[in-house]
XYZ file of C-alpha atoms in Angstrom:
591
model
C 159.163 202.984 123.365
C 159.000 200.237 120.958
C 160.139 196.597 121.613
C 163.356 197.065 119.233
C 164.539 199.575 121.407
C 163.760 197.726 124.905
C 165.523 195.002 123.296
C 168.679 197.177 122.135
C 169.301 197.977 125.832
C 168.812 194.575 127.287
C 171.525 192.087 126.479
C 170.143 189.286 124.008
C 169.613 186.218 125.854
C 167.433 182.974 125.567
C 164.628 183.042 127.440
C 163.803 179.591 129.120
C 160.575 178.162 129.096
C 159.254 179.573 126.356
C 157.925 176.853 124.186
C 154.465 174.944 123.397
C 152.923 173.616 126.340
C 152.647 170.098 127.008
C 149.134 168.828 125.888
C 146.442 169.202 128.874
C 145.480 165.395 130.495
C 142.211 166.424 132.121
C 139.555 164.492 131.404
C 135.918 166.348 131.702
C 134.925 166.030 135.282
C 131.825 163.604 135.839
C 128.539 165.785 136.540
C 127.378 166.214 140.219
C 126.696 163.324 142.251
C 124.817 162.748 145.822
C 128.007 161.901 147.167
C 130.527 164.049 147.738
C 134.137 163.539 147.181
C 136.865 163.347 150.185
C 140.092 166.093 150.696
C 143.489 165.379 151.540
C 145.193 164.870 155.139
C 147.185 167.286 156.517
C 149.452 164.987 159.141
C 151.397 161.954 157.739
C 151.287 160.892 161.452
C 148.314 158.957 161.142
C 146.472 158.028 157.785
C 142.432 157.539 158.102
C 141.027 155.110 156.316
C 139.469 156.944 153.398
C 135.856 157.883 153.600
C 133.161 155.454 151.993
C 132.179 157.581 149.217
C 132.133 157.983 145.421
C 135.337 160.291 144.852
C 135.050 163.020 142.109
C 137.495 163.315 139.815
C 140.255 161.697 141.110
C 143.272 162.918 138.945
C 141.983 166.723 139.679
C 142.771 166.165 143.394
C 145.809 167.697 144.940
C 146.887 165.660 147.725
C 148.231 167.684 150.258
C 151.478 167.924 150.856
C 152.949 166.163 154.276
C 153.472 168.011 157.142
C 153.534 168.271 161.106
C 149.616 169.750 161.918
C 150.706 172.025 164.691
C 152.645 174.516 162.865
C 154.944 176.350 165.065
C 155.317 179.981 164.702
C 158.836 180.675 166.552
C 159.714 179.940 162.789
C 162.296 182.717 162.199
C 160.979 182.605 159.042
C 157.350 184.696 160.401
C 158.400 188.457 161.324
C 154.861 189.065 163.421
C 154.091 192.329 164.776
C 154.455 192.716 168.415
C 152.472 195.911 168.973
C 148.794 195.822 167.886
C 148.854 197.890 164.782
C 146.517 201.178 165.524
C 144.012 203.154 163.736
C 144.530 206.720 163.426
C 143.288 208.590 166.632
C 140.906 210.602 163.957
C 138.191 208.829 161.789
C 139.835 209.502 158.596
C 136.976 209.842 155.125
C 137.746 206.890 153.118
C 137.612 207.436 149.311
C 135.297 204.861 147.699
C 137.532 202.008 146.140
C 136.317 200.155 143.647
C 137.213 196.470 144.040
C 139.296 195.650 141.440
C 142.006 192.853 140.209
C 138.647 194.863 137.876
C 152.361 185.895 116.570
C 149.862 183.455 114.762
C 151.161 179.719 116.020
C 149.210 176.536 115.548
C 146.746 175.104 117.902
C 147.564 172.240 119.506
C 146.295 169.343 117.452
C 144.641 167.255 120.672
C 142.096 169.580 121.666
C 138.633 170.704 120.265
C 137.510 173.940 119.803
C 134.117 174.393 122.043
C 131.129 173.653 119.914
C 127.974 175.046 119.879
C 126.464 172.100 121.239
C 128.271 171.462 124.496
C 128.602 167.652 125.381
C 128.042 166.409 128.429
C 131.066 165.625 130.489
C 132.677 161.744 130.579
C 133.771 159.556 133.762
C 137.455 160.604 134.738
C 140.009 158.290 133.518
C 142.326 156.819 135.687
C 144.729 158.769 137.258
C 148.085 159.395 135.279
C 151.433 158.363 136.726
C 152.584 161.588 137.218
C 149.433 162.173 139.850
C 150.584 159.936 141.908
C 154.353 160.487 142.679
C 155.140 161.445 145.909
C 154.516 165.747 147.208
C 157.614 167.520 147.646
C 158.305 168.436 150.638
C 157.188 171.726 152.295
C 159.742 174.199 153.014
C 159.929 176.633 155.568
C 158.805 180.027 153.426
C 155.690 177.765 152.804
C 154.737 177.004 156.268
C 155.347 180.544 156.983
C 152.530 181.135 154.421
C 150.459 178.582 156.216
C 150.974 180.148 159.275
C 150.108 183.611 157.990
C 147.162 182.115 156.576
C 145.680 180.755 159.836
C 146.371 183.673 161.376
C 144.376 185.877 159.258
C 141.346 183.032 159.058
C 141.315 182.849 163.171
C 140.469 186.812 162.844
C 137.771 186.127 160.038
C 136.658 182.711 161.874
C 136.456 184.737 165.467
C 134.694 188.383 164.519
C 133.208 187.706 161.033
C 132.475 183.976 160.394
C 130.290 183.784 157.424
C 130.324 187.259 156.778
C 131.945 188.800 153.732
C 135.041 190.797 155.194
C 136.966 190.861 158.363
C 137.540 194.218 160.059
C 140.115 192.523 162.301
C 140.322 195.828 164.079
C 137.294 196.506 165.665
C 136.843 192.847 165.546
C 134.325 192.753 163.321
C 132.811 192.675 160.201
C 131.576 194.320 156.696
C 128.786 192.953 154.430
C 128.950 193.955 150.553
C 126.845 190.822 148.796
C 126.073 189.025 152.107
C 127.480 186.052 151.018
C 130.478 184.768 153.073
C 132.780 186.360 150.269
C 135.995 185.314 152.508
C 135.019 181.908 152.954
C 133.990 181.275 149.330
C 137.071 183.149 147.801
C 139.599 180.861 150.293
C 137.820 177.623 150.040
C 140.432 176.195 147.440
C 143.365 178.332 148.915
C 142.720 176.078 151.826
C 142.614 173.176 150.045
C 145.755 173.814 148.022
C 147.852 174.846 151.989
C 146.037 171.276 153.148
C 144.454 172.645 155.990
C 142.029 169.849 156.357
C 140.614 171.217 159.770
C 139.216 174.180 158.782
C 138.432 173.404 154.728
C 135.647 171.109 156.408
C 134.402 173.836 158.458
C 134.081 176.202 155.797
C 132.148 173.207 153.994
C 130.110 173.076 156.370
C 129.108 176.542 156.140
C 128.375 176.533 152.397
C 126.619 173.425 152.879
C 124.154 174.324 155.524
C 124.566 178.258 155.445
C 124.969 179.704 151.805
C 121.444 180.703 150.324
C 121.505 182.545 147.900
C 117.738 183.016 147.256
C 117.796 186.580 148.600
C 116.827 190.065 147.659
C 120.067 191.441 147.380
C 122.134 193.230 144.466
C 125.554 191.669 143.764
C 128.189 192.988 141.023
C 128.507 190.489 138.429
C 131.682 190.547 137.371
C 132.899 190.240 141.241
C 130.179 187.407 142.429
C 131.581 185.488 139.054
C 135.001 185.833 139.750
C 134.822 185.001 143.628
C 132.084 183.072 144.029
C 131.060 180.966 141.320
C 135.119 180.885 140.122
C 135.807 179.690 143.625
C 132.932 177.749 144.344
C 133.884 175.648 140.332
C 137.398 175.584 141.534
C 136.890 173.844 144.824
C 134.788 171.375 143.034
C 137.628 170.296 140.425
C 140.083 169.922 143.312
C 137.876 168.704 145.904
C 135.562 166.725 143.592
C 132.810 167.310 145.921
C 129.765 167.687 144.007
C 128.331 170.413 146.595
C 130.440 173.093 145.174
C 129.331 172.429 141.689
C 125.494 172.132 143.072
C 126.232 175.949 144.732
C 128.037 176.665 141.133
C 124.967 176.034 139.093
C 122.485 177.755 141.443
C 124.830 181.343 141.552
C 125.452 180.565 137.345
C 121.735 180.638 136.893
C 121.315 183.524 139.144
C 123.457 185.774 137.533
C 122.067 184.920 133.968
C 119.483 187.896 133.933
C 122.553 190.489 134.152
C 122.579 189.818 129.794
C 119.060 190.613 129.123
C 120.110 193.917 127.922
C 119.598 195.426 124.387
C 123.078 194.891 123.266
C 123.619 191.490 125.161
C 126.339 193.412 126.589
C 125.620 192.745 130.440
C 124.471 195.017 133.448
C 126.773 195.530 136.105
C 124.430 194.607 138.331
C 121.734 191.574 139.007
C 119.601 191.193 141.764
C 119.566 186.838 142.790
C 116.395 186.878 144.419
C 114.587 188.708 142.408
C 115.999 187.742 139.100
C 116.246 191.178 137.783
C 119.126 193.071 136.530
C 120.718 196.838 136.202
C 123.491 199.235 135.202
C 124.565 201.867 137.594
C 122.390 204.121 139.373
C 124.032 207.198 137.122
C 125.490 205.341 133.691
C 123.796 202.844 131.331
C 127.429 201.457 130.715
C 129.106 198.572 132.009
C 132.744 198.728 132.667
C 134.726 196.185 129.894
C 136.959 194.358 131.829
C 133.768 193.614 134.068
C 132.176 192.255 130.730
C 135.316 190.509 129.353
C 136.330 188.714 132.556
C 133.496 186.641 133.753
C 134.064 184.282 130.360
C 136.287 181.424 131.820
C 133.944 181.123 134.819
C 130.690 180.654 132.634
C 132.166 178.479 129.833
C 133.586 176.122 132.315
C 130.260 175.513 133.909
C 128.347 175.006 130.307
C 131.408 172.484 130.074
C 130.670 170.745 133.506
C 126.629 171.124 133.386
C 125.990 170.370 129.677
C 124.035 173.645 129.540
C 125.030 175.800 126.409
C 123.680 179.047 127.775
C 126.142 180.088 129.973
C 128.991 180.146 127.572
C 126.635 181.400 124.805
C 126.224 184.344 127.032
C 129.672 185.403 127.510
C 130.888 184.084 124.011
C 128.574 186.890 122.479
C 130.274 189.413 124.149
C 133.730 188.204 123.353
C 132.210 188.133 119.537
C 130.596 191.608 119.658
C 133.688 193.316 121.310
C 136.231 191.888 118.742
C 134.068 193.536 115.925
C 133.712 196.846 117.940
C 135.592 200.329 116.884
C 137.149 202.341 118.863
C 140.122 200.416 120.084
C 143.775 202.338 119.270
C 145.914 199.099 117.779
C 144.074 196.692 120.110
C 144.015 198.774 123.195
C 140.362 199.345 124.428
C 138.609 202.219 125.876
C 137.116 201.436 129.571
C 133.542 201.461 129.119
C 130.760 200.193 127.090
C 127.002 200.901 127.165
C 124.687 198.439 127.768
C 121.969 200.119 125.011
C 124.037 200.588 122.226
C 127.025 198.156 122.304
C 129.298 200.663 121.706
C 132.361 202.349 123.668
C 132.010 205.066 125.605
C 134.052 207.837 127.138
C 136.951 206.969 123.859
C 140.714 207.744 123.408
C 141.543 206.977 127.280
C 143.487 203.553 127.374
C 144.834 201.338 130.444
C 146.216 198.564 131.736
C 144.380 199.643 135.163
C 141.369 199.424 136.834
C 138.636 199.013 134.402
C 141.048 197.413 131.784
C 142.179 194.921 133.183
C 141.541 191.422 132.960
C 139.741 191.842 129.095
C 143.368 191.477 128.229
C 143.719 188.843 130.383
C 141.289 186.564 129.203
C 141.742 186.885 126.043
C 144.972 185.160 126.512
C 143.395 183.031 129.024
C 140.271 182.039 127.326
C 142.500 180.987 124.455
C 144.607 178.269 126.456
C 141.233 177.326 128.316
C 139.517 175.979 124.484
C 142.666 174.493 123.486
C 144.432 177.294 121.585
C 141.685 176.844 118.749
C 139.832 180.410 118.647
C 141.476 182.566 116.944
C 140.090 185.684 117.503
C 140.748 185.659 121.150
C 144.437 185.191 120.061
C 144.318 187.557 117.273
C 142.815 190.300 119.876
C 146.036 189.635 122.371
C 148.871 189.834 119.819
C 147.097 193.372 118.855
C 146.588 194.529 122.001
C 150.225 193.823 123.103
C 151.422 195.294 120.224
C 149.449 198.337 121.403
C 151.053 198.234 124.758
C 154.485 198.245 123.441
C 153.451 201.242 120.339
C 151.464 203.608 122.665
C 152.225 202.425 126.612
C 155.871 201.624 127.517
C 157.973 203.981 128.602
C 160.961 204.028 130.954
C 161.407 205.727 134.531
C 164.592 207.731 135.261
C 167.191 206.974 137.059
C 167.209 203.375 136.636
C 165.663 203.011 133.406
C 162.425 200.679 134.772
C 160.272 200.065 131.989
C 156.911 200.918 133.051
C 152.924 200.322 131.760
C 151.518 203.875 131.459
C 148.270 205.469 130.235
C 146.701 207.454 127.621
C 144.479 209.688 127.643
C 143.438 211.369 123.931
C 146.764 211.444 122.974
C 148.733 212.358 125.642
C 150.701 209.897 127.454
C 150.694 209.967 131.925
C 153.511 207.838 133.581
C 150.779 207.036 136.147
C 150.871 202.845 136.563
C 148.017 201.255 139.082
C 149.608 198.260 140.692
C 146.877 196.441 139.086
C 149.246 196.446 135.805
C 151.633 193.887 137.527
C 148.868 191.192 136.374
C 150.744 191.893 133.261
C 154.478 190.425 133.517
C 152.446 186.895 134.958
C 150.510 187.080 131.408
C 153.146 187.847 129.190
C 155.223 185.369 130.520
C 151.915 182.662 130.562
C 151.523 183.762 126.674
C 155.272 183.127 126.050
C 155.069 179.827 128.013
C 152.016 178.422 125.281
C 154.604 179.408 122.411
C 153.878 183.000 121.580
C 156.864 185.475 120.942
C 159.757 184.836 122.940
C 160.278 188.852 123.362
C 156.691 188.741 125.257
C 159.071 187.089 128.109
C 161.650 189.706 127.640
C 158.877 191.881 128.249
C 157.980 189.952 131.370
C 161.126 190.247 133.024
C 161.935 194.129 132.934
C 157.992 194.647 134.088
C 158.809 192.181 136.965
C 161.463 194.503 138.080
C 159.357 197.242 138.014
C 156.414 195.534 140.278
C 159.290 194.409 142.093
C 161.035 198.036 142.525
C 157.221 199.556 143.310
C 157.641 197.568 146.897
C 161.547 198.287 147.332
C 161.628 201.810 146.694
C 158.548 202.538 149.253
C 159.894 203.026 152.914
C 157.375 199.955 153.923
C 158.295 198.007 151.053
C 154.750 197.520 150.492
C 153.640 199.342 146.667
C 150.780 201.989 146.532
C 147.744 201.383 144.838
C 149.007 203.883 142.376
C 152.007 205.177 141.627
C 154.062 207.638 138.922
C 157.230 207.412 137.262
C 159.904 210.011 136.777
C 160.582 210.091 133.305
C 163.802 212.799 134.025
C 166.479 212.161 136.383
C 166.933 214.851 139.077
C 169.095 214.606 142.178
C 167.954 212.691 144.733
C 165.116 211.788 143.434
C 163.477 207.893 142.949
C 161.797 206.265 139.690
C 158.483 206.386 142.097
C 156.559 209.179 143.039
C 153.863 208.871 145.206
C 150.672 210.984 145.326
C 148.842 211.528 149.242
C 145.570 209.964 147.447
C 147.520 207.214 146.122
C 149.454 205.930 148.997
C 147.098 202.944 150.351
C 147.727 199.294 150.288
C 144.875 197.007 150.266
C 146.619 193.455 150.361
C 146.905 193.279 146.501
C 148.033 190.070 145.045
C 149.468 191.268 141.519
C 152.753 191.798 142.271
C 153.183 187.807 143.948
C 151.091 186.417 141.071
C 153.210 187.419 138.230
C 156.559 186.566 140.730
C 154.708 183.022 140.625
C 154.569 182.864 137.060
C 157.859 184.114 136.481
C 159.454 181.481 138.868
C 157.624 178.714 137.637
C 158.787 179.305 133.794
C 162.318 180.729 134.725
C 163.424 178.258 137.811
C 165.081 182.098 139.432
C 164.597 181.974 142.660
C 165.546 185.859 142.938
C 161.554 185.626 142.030
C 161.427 183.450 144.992
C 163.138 186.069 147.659
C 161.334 189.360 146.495
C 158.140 187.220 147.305
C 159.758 186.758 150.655
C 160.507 190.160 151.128
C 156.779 191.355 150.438
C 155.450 188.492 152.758
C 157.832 189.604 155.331
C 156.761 193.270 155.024
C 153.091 192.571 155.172
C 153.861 190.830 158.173
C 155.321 193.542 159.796
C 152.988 196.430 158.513
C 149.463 195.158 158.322
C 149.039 191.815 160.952
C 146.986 192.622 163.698
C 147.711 190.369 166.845
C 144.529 189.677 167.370
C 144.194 187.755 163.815
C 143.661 188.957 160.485
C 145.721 191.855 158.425
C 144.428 194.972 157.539
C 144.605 197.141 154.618
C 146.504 200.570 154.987
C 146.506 204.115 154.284
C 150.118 204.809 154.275
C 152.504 202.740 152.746
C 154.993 205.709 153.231
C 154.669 206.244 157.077
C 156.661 202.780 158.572
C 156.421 204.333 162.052
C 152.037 204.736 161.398
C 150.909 202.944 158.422
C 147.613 204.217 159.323
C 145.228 201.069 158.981
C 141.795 201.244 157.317
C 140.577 198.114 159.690
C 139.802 195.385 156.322
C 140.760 192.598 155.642
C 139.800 192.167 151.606
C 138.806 188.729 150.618
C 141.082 188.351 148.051
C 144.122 188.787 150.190
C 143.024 184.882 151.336
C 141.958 183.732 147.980
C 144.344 185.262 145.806
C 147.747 186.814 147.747
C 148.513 184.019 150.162
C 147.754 181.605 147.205
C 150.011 182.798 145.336
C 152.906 183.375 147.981
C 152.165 179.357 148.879
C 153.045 178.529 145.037
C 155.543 180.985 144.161
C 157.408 179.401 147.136
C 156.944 175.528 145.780
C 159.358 173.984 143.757
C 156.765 170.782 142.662
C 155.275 172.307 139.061
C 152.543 169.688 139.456
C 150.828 171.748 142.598
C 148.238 173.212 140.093
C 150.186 172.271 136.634
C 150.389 175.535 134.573
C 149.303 172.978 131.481
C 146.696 171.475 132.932
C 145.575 174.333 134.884
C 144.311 178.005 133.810
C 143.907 180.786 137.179
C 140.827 182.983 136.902
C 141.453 186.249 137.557
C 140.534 185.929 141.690
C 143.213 182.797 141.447
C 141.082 180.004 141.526
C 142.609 177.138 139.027
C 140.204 176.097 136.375
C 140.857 172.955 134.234
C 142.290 173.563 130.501
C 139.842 171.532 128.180
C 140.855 168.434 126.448
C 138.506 166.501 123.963
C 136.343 163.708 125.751
């Protein structure tokens, strides 16, 4: 389906916020210090005199916003579950998931493209007016989100405190890296919901817990995303210098992963013993692992004055833009870590493996200041190659959908990782690129949207397919028995967060609503925490795999907090760039 014809059967009509951002105002924050900076009050009952120490960069900080600390849940607005949710009476075999998110216009004149010598960062400047004006209120949708949230960190704090995952069934808890992945990955969510109390436990815990001189393999695209993402992100909003300390000691770690042949990274890397490698049965890497660790590593060359990091990752952007095998920008979904070349060709996504390259290149390109042009050039393509090879539209209702294609032939199979894609179009659109990217936007919205309402939880499958032929009684989505699990995915709620913030509809605002409403009521456990399910189909048994994924605090409630805010300056989409785990990273300006 090509873009003229979408367009034919949509009625013409200007699209709002599409137009240049305003320039970024962040200065470069100041490099570590001893002291660390303070984090913002969550009752207005009673001010503290603030802390005696150095603050870090003061016009980075998000003050909280005011509000009553005892948060009371008779809210009508929380549906909780009264019945404990069960597990199935029979161990059921879980399949192995893998853990997964996985136009030409002028720059803007007032930023600098990165250089290969990478300055060291300047003193913040003052903080600008528009810092300091007073929070908007919270509303009631967001305490709801707060409350959610401390419900699901009393079942991580009680059964798996400092683990990496909650199984809030059992009432315990799963390792994968061994490296508090929770805590790390909700550190700034915390910060951003102003829950003062436990943000300075969870310090705490990184300050005299996290080590991560030990012999243990971590995946490097996910220890970039959640940890060192979070851990940078914490320290721009915090401006406490331990996160960046923690930063630079995972960065480092993770630097043997691209001592391979084609500097095209390992999947895996060892941070005690500084040793790195693919697979256990493939020498390739997966490409949106490769391509979406970029904005993490170039932001800490930026903050540590150390050009290796984003030499690293900038080598791989450089290598992959030169590389054949792509069908009108689309890329296959591996690449070998020998060679440099893609493997397994002609089968193209938007899914798991996909991903976030196409993503960051959009992302990457906002981050420098619009200035590299390749990145840009890459995007346009590959969007172009979405809308040539991938769109299609579902029957009855005429959803236009993200499918796949695999040497030649087209499947309407679309992962729910593919509703990253409406947030991105609409971010792309937002920084001045083609007003029919946001057209785009908004009928993929309705499809993310209609993959939760047309489910008898309202809660979408991982996976699911279209019907491309109208029959009687039958829905735009099928669902496969393999396919029918929900793991807490935030995709859906970030691109509803996007959309709101550019569009001001606040229909945006009540299908959020509706999802937090339904995971309330399908996957809370009384006891604290949610769980992943098996059966977003069965409202009577959702079957419940007893996990609580980390991302569900870092990325899912995060989102649901500011998709329900109506203050654009909680995390400033111009000043502000989410990695792909949700953890804000500044936009670069010139020192």
């Amino acid at each position: 389906l090509t873009n003229k014809s979408l367009d034919d059967q949509r009625t013409e009509q200007e699209i709002p916020g599409v137009k240049l951002a305003n320039p970024a105002v962040l200065p470069a924050p100041q490099k570590a210090d001893a002291n660390r900076g303070d984090y913002p009050e969550l009752s207005p009952q009673k001010q503290p005199n603030p802390p005696h120490v150095r603050r870090g960069p003061s016009n980075l900080q998000i003050k909280a916003p005011r509000r009553d600390t005892r948060l009371k849940t008779r809210h009508s607005t929380v549906r909780a579950v009264e019945e404990p949710v069960q597990t199935d009476n029979e161990e059921k075999t879980e399949k192995s998931i893998i853990s997964w998110r996985g136009a030409v216009i002028e720059p803007d004149q007032n930023t600098e493209p990165p250089s290969s010598k990478i300055k060291e960062p300047e003193k913040p400047s003052s903080v600008e007016a528009e810092d300091q004006k007073e929070p908007v209120p919270i509303n009631e949708r967001q305490l709801a989100v707060i409350e959610a949230f401390r419900h699901a960190w009393r079942g991580y704090k009680d059964f798996a405190w400092g683990h990496d995952e909650l199984k809030p069934l059992s009432k315990s808890y799963s390792e994968w890296f061994g490296l508090g992945l929770t805590l790390i990955d909700a550190l700034d969510t915390m910060w951003i919901l102003g829950l003062k109390e436990e943000f300075e436990e969870a310090r705490k815990w990184v300050a005299n817990d996290l080590v991560f001189d030990k012999n243990v393999d971590v995946n490097l695209f996910e220890s970039t995303i959640r940890i060192l993402g979070g851990l940078l992100s914490t320290y721009h909003l915090s401006g406490d210098s331990l996160f960046l300390e923690k930063a630079k000691d995972i960065g480092n770690r993770l630097m043997p992963a691209f001592k391979t042949p084609s500097k095209i990274p390992y999947s895996d890397v060892n941070i005690g013993r500084g040793t790195a490698h693919p697979p256990r049965w493939t020498s390739d890497s997966t490409v949106a692992e490769v391509t979406s660790i970029q904005l993490e590593f170039r932001e800490l060359s930026r903050l540590t004055g150390d050009e290796k990091f984003q030499k690293a990752v900038d080598e791989v952007m450089k290598h992959i833009h030169t590389l054949s095998g792509k069908n009108d920008g689309l890329v296959p979904m591996f690449i070998n870590t020998n060679s440099g070349q893609f493997t397994h060709l002609g089968v193209y996504t938007l899914g798991a493996r996909a991903d976030s390259y196409y993503e960051y290149l959009l992302k990457q390109w906002i981050q420098g200041g619009k200035k590299e042009n390749e990145l840009l050039e890459d995007y346009m393509r590959a969007i172009e190659g979405v809308k040539k090879h991938l769109l299609q539209r579902s029957a009855p209702r005429k959803l236009t959908f993200v499918g796949e294609l695999a040497h030649g032939h087209f499947s309407a199979k679309m992962d729910h990782l593919v509703c990253f894609l409406p947030g991105t179009l609409a971010l792309g659109a937002h920084n001045g690129l083609d007003a029919d990217h946001m057209k785009l936007a908004e009928a993929l919205i309705e499809t993310c949207y209609q993959m939760y309402a047309q489910v008898e939880t309202g809660l979408s499958p991982e996976i699911v397919h279209f019907n491309l032929h109208a029959q009687k009684g039958q829905k735009d989505v099928e669902i496969k028995p393999a396919d029918r699990h929900n793991l807490l995915r935030p995709e859906t709620v970030e691109s509803l967060f996007y959309m709101y913030r550019f569009t001001g509809d606040k229909k945006y605002q009540d299908w959020g609503w509706e999802i937090l409403q339904n995971f309330n009521k399908y996957t809370r456990v009384p006891t604290g925490g949610y769980t992943s399910i098996n059966n977003v189909q069965n409202p009577s048994n959702p079957e419940p795999r007893d996990k609580m994924e980390s991302f569900f605090l870092g990325e899912t409630l995060k989102y649901m907090f500011l998709l329900f805010s109506d203050d654009i300056d909680l995390i400033n989409l111009d000043k502000y760039i989410f990695n792909t785990e949700a953890h804000p990273l500044p936009i670069w300006v010139p020192a």
